């Protein structure tokens, strides 16, 4: 009658990503997905939060002197402590519009390579933002659970989670990580590669949002068969004479721009395969490799990896939401997955 489930179950799982933050509420699923951006207004040396999430992202690269838009997460971990806390507070409030009886228990995913100091910073931010208890779960485990992989079986499963700041490559068996490697390459590095390529080859300076649009519209990890592929018009500033300019860019150029970050992802997968125990490696040959995260949506990335590794590569159904779904499932089935949640480091 009064939505008691919603009142009593305020517990939530947060995928605190470099690019986007997703919030999963127990019993209700993912109910918030917004960019990890906070915009401040600075007046007489005092910072006041102006916008968080979608509204703040629109301000990136377009702010006057008195406003600054900040991304508090870098490479999957907190770079700006106070801003991250404000952002988490805002999202918790947004999810729970009415006051609940008690503070929520929150599970947050962290990159496998996060140091104890970085983990403590995330836990502290979540507790300061109003959680009664903060648990941490390793990102590769959350991604594998979200992709529906049978991680508790005694067989090898390989997951490659390509986020905004990091790519996590992990081999899982019996519900835990056998081998994991985190490389600091992801969606952000791809955007940077496109910006640098256009600056070098076309003397054109573009912003991060334009680079992201190029990546999501015509981004590809392999050279198109016809040597050109689709094209799109982009605008930026001409570096030779300083005036705004419009030019055309095609898929072959984007593939060339993204060659280095794609190669780094391929190398991370190859290194993981070399370090995997032989019996688990045999399982991976049978089962293939699962790609998750927003970066997995880059055109033909699965084919590029297949050519390098010779393995079957598949992209998870909801690759963008895999980590949040997996963290949410860990919250729903906490008793069974208690061993992968860390409450006290």
CSV table of C-alpha atoms in Angstrom, one decimal:
chain,number,residue,atom,x,y,z
A,1,UNK,CA,0.0,0.0,0.0
A,2,UNK,CA,2.6,2.5,1.0
A,3,UNK,CA,5.6,1.1,-0.9
A,4,UNK,CA,7.0,-0.5,2.3
A,5,UNK,CA,9.6,-2.4,0.3
A,6,UNK,CA,10.9,0.9,-0.9
A,7,UNK,CA,10.9,2.4,2.6
A,8,UNK,CA,12.6,-0.5,4.3
A,9,UNK,CA,15.1,-1.3,1.6
A,10,UNK,CA,17.2,1.8,1.3
A,11,UNK,CA,20.4,-0.3,0.7
A,12,UNK,CA,22.1,0.4,-2.5
A,13,UNK,CA,25.0,-0.5,-4.8
A,14,UNK,CA,27.0,2.2,-6.5
A,15,UNK,CA,29.2,1.8,-9.6
A,16,UNK,CA,31.4,4.8,-9.0
A,17,UNK,CA,32.9,5.1,-12.5
A,18,UNK,CA,35.3,7.6,-14.0
A,19,UNK,CA,32.8,8.6,-16.7
A,20,UNK,CA,29.4,7.6,-15.2
A,21,UNK,CA,28.0,6.7,-11.8
A,22,UNK,CA,25.2,4.2,-11.6
A,23,UNK,CA,23.1,3.5,-8.6
A,24,UNK,CA,21.2,0.2,-8.0
A,25,UNK,CA,18.7,0.1,-5.2
A,26,UNK,CA,17.9,-3.3,-3.6
A,27,UNK,CA,14.7,-4.7,-5.0
A,28,UNK,CA,14.3,-2.0,-7.6
A,29,UNK,CA,17.3,-2.3,-9.9
A,30,UNK,CA,19.3,0.4,-11.5
A,31,UNK,CA,17.4,3.7,-11.0
A,32,UNK,CA,20.1,6.3,-11.7
A,33,UNK,CA,22.8,6.6,-14.3
A,34,UNK,CA,24.5,10.0,-14.6
A,35,UNK,CA,27.9,11.4,-15.6
A,36,UNK,CA,30.5,11.6,-12.8
A,37,UNK,CA,30.8,15.4,-13.0
A,38,UNK,CA,30.2,18.2,-10.5
A,39,UNK,CA,30.0,21.9,-11.4
A,40,UNK,CA,30.9,24.5,-8.7
A,41,UNK,CA,30.4,28.2,-8.6
A,42,UNK,CA,33.2,30.1,-6.9
A,43,UNK,CA,32.2,33.3,-5.2
A,44,UNK,CA,34.7,35.2,-2.9
A,45,UNK,CA,36.8,32.1,-2.6
A,46,UNK,CA,33.8,29.9,-1.5
A,47,UNK,CA,32.8,26.9,-3.6
A,48,UNK,CA,29.1,26.2,-3.9
A,49,UNK,CA,27.7,23.2,-5.8
A,50,UNK,CA,25.8,24.4,-8.9
A,51,UNK,CA,25.0,21.1,-10.7
A,52,UNK,CA,25.8,17.4,-10.5
A,53,UNK,CA,25.6,14.7,-13.2
A,54,UNK,CA,23.9,15.4,-16.5
A,55,UNK,CA,23.5,19.1,-16.0
A,56,UNK,CA,27.2,19.5,-14.9
A,57,UNK,CA,28.4,17.5,-17.9
A,58,UNK,CA,26.9,20.0,-20.3
A,59,UNK,CA,29.1,22.6,-18.7
A,60,UNK,CA,32.4,20.8,-19.3
A,61,UNK,CA,34.7,22.9,-21.4
A,62,UNK,CA,32.1,25.7,-21.6
A,63,UNK,CA,32.3,27.4,-18.2
A,64,UNK,CA,33.1,31.1,-17.5
A,65,UNK,CA,35.7,32.0,-14.9
A,66,UNK,CA,33.4,31.9,-11.9
A,67,UNK,CA,32.2,28.3,-12.6
A,68,UNK,CA,34.3,25.1,-12.7
A,69,UNK,CA,33.2,21.7,-13.8
A,70,UNK,CA,35.2,18.9,-12.2
A,71,UNK,CA,35.4,15.1,-12.8
A,72,UNK,CA,36.3,13.8,-9.3
A,73,UNK,CA,37.2,10.3,-10.5
A,74,UNK,CA,40.4,9.6,-12.4
A,75,UNK,CA,41.4,6.2,-13.6
A,76,UNK,CA,38.6,4.6,-11.6
A,77,UNK,CA,39.6,6.1,-8.2
A,78,UNK,CA,38.9,9.3,-6.4
A,79,UNK,CA,41.1,12.2,-7.5
A,80,UNK,CA,39.2,15.0,-5.7
A,81,UNK,CA,38.0,13.8,-2.3
A,82,UNK,CA,35.6,16.7,-1.4
A,83,UNK,CA,34.0,16.8,-4.8
A,84,UNK,CA,33.4,13.0,-4.8
A,85,UNK,CA,31.7,13.2,-1.5
A,86,UNK,CA,29.4,16.0,-2.7
A,87,UNK,CA,28.6,13.9,-5.8
A,88,UNK,CA,27.8,10.7,-3.8
A,89,UNK,CA,25.7,12.7,-1.4
A,90,UNK,CA,23.7,14.2,-4.3
A,91,UNK,CA,23.1,10.8,-5.9
A,92,UNK,CA,22.0,9.2,-2.5
A,93,UNK,CA,19.6,12.1,-1.9
A,94,UNK,CA,18.3,11.9,-5.5
A,95,UNK,CA,17.6,8.2,-5.1
A,96,UNK,CA,15.9,8.5,-1.7
A,97,UNK,CA,13.6,11.5,-2.1
A,98,UNK,CA,11.7,10.8,1.0
A,99,UNK,CA,13.5,10.3,4.3
A,100,UNK,CA,14.0,6.7,5.2
A,101,UNK,CA,14.0,5.1,8.6
A,102,UNK,CA,17.7,4.5,8.6
A,103,UNK,CA,20.8,5.3,6.7
A,104,UNK,CA,21.5,3.0,3.7
A,105,UNK,CA,24.1,0.2,3.5
A,106,UNK,CA,26.1,0.8,0.4
A,107,UNK,CA,28.3,-1.5,-1.7
A,108,UNK,CA,30.7,0.2,-4.1
A,109,UNK,CA,32.9,-1.4,-6.7
A,110,UNK,CA,36.6,-0.5,-6.9
A,111,UNK,CA,39.3,-1.3,-9.5
A,112,UNK,CA,41.3,-4.4,-8.7
A,113,UNK,CA,44.5,-2.3,-8.8
A,114,UNK,CA,43.3,0.2,-6.2
A,115,UNK,CA,45.7,0.7,-3.3
A,116,UNK,CA,44.6,0.5,0.4
A,117,UNK,CA,44.8,4.3,0.5
A,118,UNK,CA,42.5,4.7,-2.5
A,119,UNK,CA,40.1,2.1,-1.1
A,120,UNK,CA,40.0,3.9,2.2
A,121,UNK,CA,39.3,7.2,0.4
A,122,UNK,CA,36.3,5.6,-1.4
A,123,UNK,CA,35.0,4.1,1.8
A,124,UNK,CA,35.4,7.3,3.7
A,125,UNK,CA,33.6,9.3,1.0
A,126,UNK,CA,30.6,6.9,1.1
A,127,UNK,CA,30.4,7.0,4.9
A,128,UNK,CA,30.7,10.8,5.0
A,129,UNK,CA,27.9,11.0,2.4
A,130,UNK,CA,25.5,9.3,4.8
A,131,UNK,CA,25.9,5.5,4.5
A,132,UNK,CA,25.7,3.4,7.7
A,133,UNK,CA,28.0,0.8,6.3
A,134,UNK,CA,30.3,0.7,3.2
A,135,UNK,CA,31.4,-2.5,1.5
A,136,UNK,CA,33.8,-2.7,-1.4
A,137,UNK,CA,33.7,-5.3,-4.2
A,138,UNK,CA,36.4,-5.7,-6.9
A,139,UNK,CA,35.3,-4.4,-10.3
A,140,UNK,CA,36.1,-7.6,-12.3
A,141,UNK,CA,34.0,-9.7,-10.0
A,142,UNK,CA,31.1,-7.3,-10.2
A,143,UNK,CA,31.4,-7.2,-14.0
A,144,UNK,CA,31.4,-11.0,-14.3
A,145,UNK,CA,28.4,-11.4,-12.0
A,146,UNK,CA,26.6,-8.7,-14.0
A,147,UNK,CA,27.4,-10.4,-17.3
A,148,UNK,CA,25.9,-13.6,-15.9
A,149,UNK,CA,29.1,-15.7,-15.8
A,150,UNK,CA,29.1,-18.7,-13.6
A,151,UNK,CA,32.0,-17.4,-11.4
A,152,UNK,CA,31.3,-19.7,-8.4
A,153,UNK,CA,32.0,-22.9,-10.6
A,154,UNK,CA,35.4,-24.5,-10.5
A,155,UNK,CA,36.1,-23.4,-14.1
A,156,UNK,CA,38.1,-20.5,-15.6
A,157,UNK,CA,36.2,-17.4,-16.7
A,158,UNK,CA,37.9,-14.4,-18.3
A,159,UNK,CA,36.3,-11.0,-18.1
A,160,UNK,CA,37.7,-7.8,-19.7
A,161,UNK,CA,36.0,-4.7,-18.3
A,162,UNK,CA,36.8,-1.6,-20.3
A,163,UNK,CA,35.6,1.5,-18.3
A,164,UNK,CA,36.3,5.2,-18.7
A,165,UNK,CA,39.6,5.3,-16.8
A,166,UNK,CA,40.8,1.7,-16.6
A,167,UNK,CA,40.6,-1.7,-18.3
A,168,UNK,CA,40.4,-4.6,-15.9
A,169,UNK,CA,41.4,-8.0,-17.2
A,170,UNK,CA,40.7,-10.9,-14.8
A,171,UNK,CA,40.5,-14.6,-14.7
A,172,UNK,CA,38.0,-15.9,-12.1
A,173,UNK,CA,37.3,-19.3,-10.7
A,174,UNK,CA,35.4,-20.5,-7.6
A,175,UNK,CA,34.0,-17.0,-6.9
A,176,UNK,CA,37.3,-15.2,-6.6
A,177,UNK,CA,40.1,-13.7,-8.7
A,178,UNK,CA,42.9,-16.0,-9.8
A,179,UNK,CA,44.7,-13.4,-11.9
A,180,UNK,CA,43.9,-9.8,-12.5
A,181,UNK,CA,45.6,-6.8,-14.1
A,182,UNK,CA,44.4,-3.3,-14.3
A,183,UNK,CA,45.8,-1.0,-17.1
A,184,UNK,CA,45.1,2.7,-17.1
A,185,UNK,CA,43.6,2.8,-20.5
A,186,UNK,CA,39.9,3.2,-21.3
A,187,UNK,CA,37.3,5.5,-22.8
A,188,UNK,CA,39.1,8.7,-21.6
A,189,UNK,CA,42.4,7.6,-23.2
A,190,UNK,CA,40.5,6.9,-26.5
A,191,UNK,CA,39.1,10.4,-26.5
A,192,UNK,CA,42.6,11.8,-25.9
A,193,UNK,CA,43.9,9.7,-28.7
A,194,UNK,CA,41.3,11.2,-31.1
A,195,UNK,CA,42.1,14.8,-29.9
A,196,UNK,CA,45.8,14.3,-30.4
A,197,UNK,CA,45.4,12.7,-33.8
A,198,UNK,CA,43.3,15.6,-35.1
A,199,UNK,CA,45.7,18.1,-33.7
A,200,UNK,CA,48.7,16.4,-35.4
A,201,UNK,CA,47.1,15.4,-38.7
A,202,UNK,CA,44.6,18.2,-39.3
A,203,UNK,CA,45.8,21.1,-37.1
A,204,UNK,CA,42.3,21.0,-35.6
A,205,UNK,CA,41.7,21.4,-31.9
A,206,UNK,CA,38.5,19.8,-30.6
A,207,UNK,CA,37.0,19.4,-27.1
A,208,UNK,CA,36.5,16.2,-25.1
A,209,UNK,CA,32.7,16.1,-25.8
A,210,UNK,CA,33.4,16.3,-29.6
A,211,UNK,CA,36.0,13.5,-29.3
A,212,UNK,CA,33.5,11.4,-27.3
A,213,UNK,CA,30.8,12.0,-30.0
A,214,UNK,CA,33.3,10.8,-32.8
A,215,UNK,CA,34.1,7.7,-30.7
A,216,UNK,CA,30.5,6.7,-30.1
A,217,UNK,CA,29.2,7.6,-33.6
A,218,UNK,CA,31.9,6.1,-35.9
A,219,UNK,CA,34.6,4.8,-33.6
A,220,UNK,CA,36.1,1.5,-34.7
A,221,UNK,CA,39.0,-0.7,-33.6
A,222,UNK,CA,39.8,-2.1,-37.1
A,223,UNK,CA,40.5,-0.5,-40.4
A,224,UNK,CA,37.3,-0.6,-42.6
A,225,UNK,CA,37.4,-3.0,-45.5
A,226,UNK,CA,37.0,-0.2,-48.1
A,227,UNK,CA,39.9,1.8,-46.4
A,228,UNK,CA,37.5,4.6,-45.6
A,229,UNK,CA,34.3,3.6,-43.9
A,230,UNK,CA,31.6,6.0,-42.7
A,231,UNK,CA,32.3,9.7,-42.2
A,232,UNK,CA,31.0,12.6,-40.1
A,233,UNK,CA,31.4,16.4,-40.0
A,234,UNK,CA,33.1,17.8,-37.0
A,235,UNK,CA,33.9,21.4,-35.8
A,236,UNK,CA,36.8,22.7,-33.9
A,237,UNK,CA,39.4,25.4,-33.9
A,238,UNK,CA,42.0,25.7,-36.7
A,239,UNK,CA,45.4,25.8,-35.0
A,240,UNK,CA,47.1,27.6,-37.9
A,241,UNK,CA,44.9,30.7,-38.1
A,242,UNK,CA,42.9,30.4,-34.8
A,243,UNK,CA,39.4,30.5,-36.4
A,244,UNK,CA,36.6,27.9,-36.0
A,245,UNK,CA,36.6,25.3,-38.8
A,246,UNK,CA,34.5,22.4,-40.0
A,247,UNK,CA,36.1,19.3,-41.4
A,248,UNK,CA,35.2,15.7,-42.3
A,249,UNK,CA,36.6,12.7,-40.5
A,250,UNK,CA,36.2,9.0,-41.5
A,251,UNK,CA,36.4,5.6,-39.8
A,252,UNK,CA,39.8,4.8,-41.2
A,253,UNK,CA,41.2,7.9,-39.5
A,254,UNK,CA,39.5,7.1,-36.2
A,255,UNK,CA,40.8,3.5,-36.4
A,256,UNK,CA,44.3,5.0,-36.9
A,257,UNK,CA,43.8,7.4,-34.0
A,258,UNK,CA,42.6,4.5,-31.7
A,259,UNK,CA,45.3,2.0,-32.7
A,260,UNK,CA,47.5,2.6,-29.6
A,261,UNK,CA,44.8,2.3,-26.9
A,262,UNK,CA,43.3,-0.7,-28.7
A,263,UNK,CA,46.8,-2.3,-28.8
A,264,UNK,CA,47.3,-1.7,-25.1
A,265,UNK,CA,44.0,-3.5,-24.3
A,266,UNK,CA,45.0,-6.4,-26.6
A,267,UNK,CA,48.4,-6.6,-24.8
A,268,UNK,CA,46.7,-6.7,-21.4
A,269,UNK,CA,44.6,-9.6,-22.5
A,270,UNK,CA,47.6,-11.5,-23.9
A,271,UNK,CA,49.6,-10.9,-20.7
A,272,UNK,CA,46.7,-12.3,-18.7
A,273,UNK,CA,46.4,-15.4,-20.8
A,274,UNK,CA,50.2,-16.0,-20.4
A,275,UNK,CA,49.9,-15.8,-16.6
A,276,UNK,CA,46.8,-18.0,-16.4
A,277,UNK,CA,47.3,-21.6,-14.9
A,278,UNK,CA,47.1,-24.2,-17.8
A,279,UNK,CA,43.9,-25.9,-16.6
A,280,UNK,CA,42.0,-22.5,-16.4
A,281,UNK,CA,43.5,-21.5,-19.8
A,282,UNK,CA,42.0,-24.6,-21.2
A,283,UNK,CA,38.6,-23.6,-19.8
A,284,UNK,CA,39.0,-20.1,-21.4
A,285,UNK,CA,39.6,-21.7,-24.8
A,286,UNK,CA,36.2,-23.5,-24.4
A,287,UNK,CA,34.3,-20.5,-23.0
A,288,UNK,CA,35.9,-17.6,-24.6
A,289,UNK,CA,36.4,-14.1,-23.2
A,290,UNK,CA,33.6,-11.7,-22.1
A,291,UNK,CA,33.9,-8.0,-22.8
A,292,UNK,CA,32.0,-5.6,-20.4
A,293,UNK,CA,32.0,-1.8,-19.8
A,294,UNK,CA,31.2,1.1,-22.0
A,295,UNK,CA,34.5,0.6,-23.9
A,296,UNK,CA,33.3,-2.8,-25.1
A,297,UNK,CA,30.8,-1.0,-27.3
A,298,UNK,CA,33.6,0.4,-29.5
A,299,UNK,CA,32.9,-0.9,-33.0
A,300,UNK,CA,34.6,-4.2,-34.0
A,301,UNK,CA,36.7,-4.3,-30.8
A,302,UNK,CA,35.7,-7.9,-30.4
A,303,UNK,CA,37.0,-8.7,-33.9
A,304,UNK,CA,40.3,-6.9,-33.2
A,305,UNK,CA,40.7,-9.0,-30.0
A,306,UNK,CA,39.7,-12.2,-31.8
A,307,UNK,CA,42.4,-11.6,-34.4
A,308,UNK,CA,45.1,-11.1,-31.7
A,309,UNK,CA,44.1,-13.9,-29.3
A,310,UNK,CA,42.5,-16.5,-31.6
A,311,UNK,CA,39.8,-16.9,-28.9
A,312,UNK,CA,36.0,-16.5,-29.1
A,313,UNK,CA,35.2,-13.0,-27.8
A,314,UNK,CA,31.7,-11.9,-26.9
A,315,UNK,CA,30.3,-8.6,-25.7
A,316,UNK,CA,27.9,-8.8,-22.6
A,317,UNK,CA,24.3,-8.0,-23.2
A,318,UNK,CA,24.1,-4.9,-21.1
A,319,UNK,CA,27.8,-4.1,-21.1
A,320,UNK,CA,27.4,-0.5,-20.0
A,321,UNK,CA,25.5,-1.6,-16.8
A,322,UNK,CA,27.3,-4.9,-16.1
A,323,UNK,CA,29.3,-3.6,-13.1
A,324,UNK,CA,26.3,-1.9,-11.5
A,325,UNK,CA,24.1,-5.0,-12.1
A,326,UNK,CA,26.8,-7.2,-10.6
A,327,UNK,CA,27.3,-5.0,-7.6
A,328,UNK,CA,23.5,-4.9,-7.1
A,329,UNK,CA,23.4,-8.7,-7.3
A,330,UNK,CA,26.1,-8.9,-4.6
A,331,UNK,CA,23.8,-6.7,-2.5
A,332,UNK,CA,20.7,-8.9,-3.2
A,333,UNK,CA,22.6,-12.2,-2.6
A,334,UNK,CA,24.9,-11.0,0.1
A,335,UNK,CA,24.9,-14.3,2.1
A,336,UNK,CA,26.1,-16.3,-0.9
A,337,UNK,CA,28.6,-13.7,-2.1
A,338,UNK,CA,29.8,-12.5,1.3
A,339,UNK,CA,33.4,-13.6,0.6
A,340,UNK,CA,33.7,-11.1,-2.3
A,341,UNK,CA,32.5,-8.1,-0.3
A,342,UNK,CA,35.1,-6.3,1.8
A,343,UNK,CA,33.6,-4.4,4.8
A,344,UNK,CA,36.6,-3.7,6.9
A,345,UNK,CA,39.9,-3.0,5.0
